[in-house]
Structures are given as C-alpha cells and as structure tokens.
Amino acid sequence: MSSYEKSLLRKRLLEIRSSLKEAEKDSLSEKIKQNLFGLTEFKSASSILFYASFTSEVETFSMLKETLDKKRCFLPKVFKDELKIFEIQSLSDLNPGYCGILEPVTKREVGLEEADLIIVPGLAFSRDGGRLGYGKGFYDRLLTKTSSMKVGLCFSCQLTDKIPMNQQDQKMDRIITEDEIIYCTIQSYREVPIDK
Ligand code: ADP
Ligand code: MG
C-alpha cells in the first residue's frame, strides 16, 4: 500500500488533532479514561502497558495516576528502532527521552507477554482496527510479539473511514474515543468464483 497515501493522511490527521484546544483535549481525555476504565478487559487486567502522552495525544497521565496503586503499569522506552518495556511504580520513575517523550527508568524491564492489555497511541484509526502511527513502525514491530488485547485511544475526530494497511501493520482489537468503545471486527471477504 502506498506510503504516499499514508503520509498525506498523517499530515491531515495531525493537523486535525493539533487544532484541539488544551482544555478541550483534557475534557475529551477524561471521557476516554472513563470509557477505558469501564472496559471489561481493563477491569480484569492485572498489568497494563500504557504510553506516556505527548503533544496532542490522548492524555494518559491521569489514567496512570489512578491505575498505579491498583495494577502493574508498564511503559515503553525507545532503544534504536525498538521499544522495550519497563514497569514503573510512580510517575517519578519517568524521565524525558526520545523526542522529549517521558520514558521509564530502566530498572525493571518486563517482557511484553506480561502485559494483559496494551494501550496504543495513534494519529488515526479506522473502525476495523486499522491504525496509523507517526511512520516509524515502533508499535507494528512491538505488537507482533503479543496476542494480548490491543486498545487504541483516540479522539473521535481521528476516526477515519479507511487506513491503508500493509501486512506489517498491526490491527487493534478495541478503539476507545470520548463517545464510544469500538469492537473492531476483522473484515473478512469471500472470493467470488469466476463464471466459466
Ligand atoms: P506507522 O505504523 O508508525 O504509521 P508504518 O506502518 O508506515 O508506520 O511503518 C513504518 C516502517 O516500519 C515501515 O518501513 C515498515 O516496513 C516498518 N515495519 C513495520 N513493522 C515492521 C516489522 N514487523 N518488522 C520490520 N519492519 C517493520
Ligand atoms: Mg503501521
């Protein structure tokens, strides 16, 4: 699938997301948090991989604050072209790292398989579970190593009809916005036999 198509979509969706005002972003993030906390699989998970939000992403620190004393919380850190996962005990276990994003101190590395639920950031999502990232493929590479539930968080303005997906792009199982919890279905298709 054309990477040109993806880059056009990235530019457009980044502009849309960046146009959200700070206060609006915070109140939408709060609703997304409530929707996430209501998700059955979130409630039953004992360990969660979060991401540390930066710039215009759905805010996750308030989610982390409320979860830290209830469940094991993990965050990713960039090492060259891969993400490694570390457990944190408090928000003071974070330092600015790759691109200024807060990253965990490297004391307690954990295997991705230890995360019962994985929260995934994105620039755009489609209802069938498609995801567009910043174009580095970090999460595509990471998510090949797990079969745990993947939950994309986004504002509803980031939902789009179709995201160009290739074989390496990893799909979400759920997408949570301020308005809804989307159960992503795998789009299956049936080949129509050619008439002789
Ligand atoms: P993003 O998912 O961040 O929007 P892309 O899907 O465009 O970015 O992927 C960015 C790059 O990462 C592509 O060159 C892609 O081939 C590479 N990539 C994605 N998944 C893998 C993988 N599992 N192994 C190796 N490279 C990968
Ligand atoms: Mg991708």
XYZ file of C-alpha atoms and ligand atoms in Angstrom:
224
model
C 0.000 0.000 0.000
C 1.373 3.406 -0.921
C 3.370 5.166 1.766
C 2.493 8.427 -0.010
C -1.151 7.821 0.857
C -0.166 7.215 4.472
C 1.936 10.356 4.666
C -0.908 12.504 3.305
C -3.258 11.006 5.878
C -0.698 11.583 8.641
C -0.381 15.255 7.772
C -4.132 15.780 7.665
C -4.879 13.932 10.899
C -2.022 15.584 12.775
C -3.436 18.983 11.797
C -6.897 17.988 12.991
C -5.628 16.646 16.317
C -3.329 19.614 16.913
C -6.213 22.007 16.425
C -7.892 20.748 19.620
C -7.591 23.308 22.389
C -5.833 22.247 25.596
C -8.981 22.405 27.727
C -10.999 20.510 25.146
C -8.293 17.856 24.862
C -8.296 17.426 28.647
C -12.049 17.025 28.929
C -12.162 14.562 25.996
C -9.253 12.619 27.518
C -11.166 12.415 30.780
C -14.134 10.835 28.962
C -11.804 8.441 27.162
C -10.360 7.474 30.546
C -13.832 6.695 31.896
C -14.631 4.594 28.815
C -11.337 2.736 29.162
C -11.862 2.103 32.875
C -15.309 0.701 32.080
C -13.927 -1.841 29.596
C -14.309 -5.389 30.950
C -10.828 -6.394 29.828
C -9.319 -3.331 31.502
C -11.034 -4.176 34.772
C -9.829 -7.758 34.705
C -6.253 -6.983 33.589
C -3.637 -7.044 36.301
C -0.907 -5.460 34.187
C -1.282 -2.745 31.576
C 1.106 -1.296 29.030
C 0.351 2.430 28.824
C 2.041 5.041 26.672
C 3.222 8.407 28.003
C 1.227 11.016 26.110
C 2.961 13.917 24.465
C 1.850 16.926 22.411
C -1.712 16.428 21.174
C -2.147 12.739 22.053
C -4.947 11.497 24.309
C -3.681 12.353 27.795
C -2.627 9.280 29.787
C -1.029 10.606 32.995
C -4.327 10.898 34.780
C -5.048 7.262 33.788
C -1.639 6.200 35.059
C -2.077 8.060 38.357
C -5.325 6.215 39.058
C -4.007 2.829 37.980
C -0.550 2.803 39.590
C -1.729 1.640 43.019
C -4.191 -0.915 41.598
C -2.402 -2.716 38.775
C 1.113 -3.216 37.423
C 1.849 -0.376 35.000
C 4.336 -0.635 32.160
C 5.671 1.980 29.743
C 7.782 1.698 26.607
C 11.244 3.159 26.030
C 12.918 3.582 22.643
C 16.162 1.695 22.029
C 17.366 2.337 18.473
C 14.453 1.074 16.404
C 12.649 -0.951 19.030
C 10.542 -0.387 22.110
C 11.481 -2.106 25.359
C 9.042 -2.321 28.232
C 9.668 -1.330 31.843
C 7.497 -1.415 34.924
C 7.065 1.822 36.859
C 5.956 2.294 40.440
C 5.226 6.014 40.315
C 5.275 8.930 37.894
C 8.644 9.927 39.349
C 10.041 6.822 37.577
C 9.870 8.821 34.329
C 12.445 10.960 32.548
C 12.338 12.825 29.223
C 13.761 10.613 26.466
C 13.193 10.016 22.737
C 11.756 13.208 21.167
C 11.173 14.566 24.683
C 8.609 11.848 25.457
C 8.646 10.721 29.081
C 10.220 7.290 29.359
C 10.532 4.854 32.268
C 13.740 4.432 34.231
C 15.395 1.227 33.093
C 15.309 -0.633 36.403
C 12.578 -3.198 35.880
C 12.431 -4.497 32.312
C 9.492 -6.794 31.641
C 8.531 -8.986 28.706
C 5.672 -7.727 26.562
C 3.847 -11.010 27.229
C 3.499 -9.883 30.853
C 1.098 -7.129 29.781
C -2.531 -8.318 29.879
C -3.720 -5.269 27.982
C -1.868 -2.922 25.648
C -2.833 0.692 25.161
C -1.755 2.065 21.821
C -1.438 5.687 20.689
C -2.077 6.707 17.095
C -2.647 9.540 14.661
C -5.668 7.879 13.084
C -7.736 4.728 13.480
C -10.405 3.026 11.391
C -13.348 1.072 12.815
C -11.987 -2.208 11.526
C -8.934 -1.788 13.766
C -6.585 -0.076 11.331
C -4.023 2.249 12.840
C -1.740 4.969 11.555
C 1.294 5.906 13.676
C 3.965 8.529 13.173
C 5.601 6.477 10.442
C 8.372 4.735 12.313
C 6.596 1.400 12.800
C 7.572 1.126 16.504
C 4.231 -0.325 17.563
C 3.930 -2.551 14.482
C 7.194 -4.212 15.450
C 6.306 -4.403 19.142
C 2.816 -5.818 18.678
C 3.979 -8.804 16.640
C 5.251 -10.196 19.969
C 1.901 -10.413 21.772
C -1.588 -11.767 21.500
C -2.919 -9.601 24.360
C -5.760 -7.207 23.731
C -4.692 -4.031 21.919
C -6.696 -0.930 22.675
C -6.186 2.197 20.575
C -7.054 5.537 22.198
C -8.096 8.489 20.090
C -10.390 11.481 19.885
C -13.400 10.849 17.644
C -12.022 13.380 15.135
C -9.201 10.913 14.492
C -11.504 8.158 13.272
C -11.296 7.779 9.551
C -13.036 5.503 7.038
C -10.076 3.680 5.678
C -6.431 3.415 6.627
C -4.026 1.987 4.072
C -2.739 -1.168 5.766
C 0.058 -3.495 4.724
C 0.998 -6.901 6.093
C 3.218 -5.452 8.815
C 0.568 -3.102 10.178
C -0.927 -4.444 13.379
C -4.649 -4.116 13.996
C -6.410 -3.001 17.174
C -8.991 -5.120 18.994
C -10.751 -2.109 20.505
C -10.684 1.610 19.833
C -11.842 3.977 22.536
C -12.942 7.542 21.875
C -14.819 10.040 24.061
C -18.065 8.789 22.502
C -17.708 5.052 22.142
C -15.926 1.780 22.629
C -15.460 0.241 19.203
C -15.227 -3.530 18.909
C -13.059 -3.890 15.821
C -14.082 -6.706 13.574
C -11.760 -8.404 11.199
C -13.069 -7.628 7.736
C -13.281 -10.945 6.004
C -14.061 -11.347 2.350
C -15.253 -14.186 0.224
C -13.781 -14.714 -3.172
C -16.473 -14.741 -5.800
C -15.999 -17.678 -8.149
C -15.406 -16.645 -11.722
C -18.184 -17.808 -14.023
C -16.910 -20.158 -16.680
P 3.391 3.634 11.486
O 2.794 2.304 11.842
O 4.222 4.245 12.559
O 2.360 4.562 10.922
P 4.367 2.425 9.059
O 3.262 1.437 9.192
O 4.400 3.273 7.829
O 4.424 3.414 10.314
O 5.738 1.621 9.218
C 6.966 2.324 9.237
C 8.112 1.403 8.870
O 8.243 0.352 9.834
C 7.897 0.756 7.517
O 9.077 0.918 6.770
C 7.654 -0.682 7.849
O 8.120 -1.538 6.850
C 8.436 -0.861 9.143
N 7.914 -2.009 9.906
C 6.671 -2.119 10.393
N 6.509 -3.324 11.002
C 7.676 -3.970 10.909
C 8.147 -5.258 11.315
N 7.359 -6.111 11.982
N 9.429 -5.586 11.049
C 10.223 -4.730 10.386
N 9.844 -3.507 9.956
C 8.593 -3.132 10.194
Mg 1.984 0.911 10.671
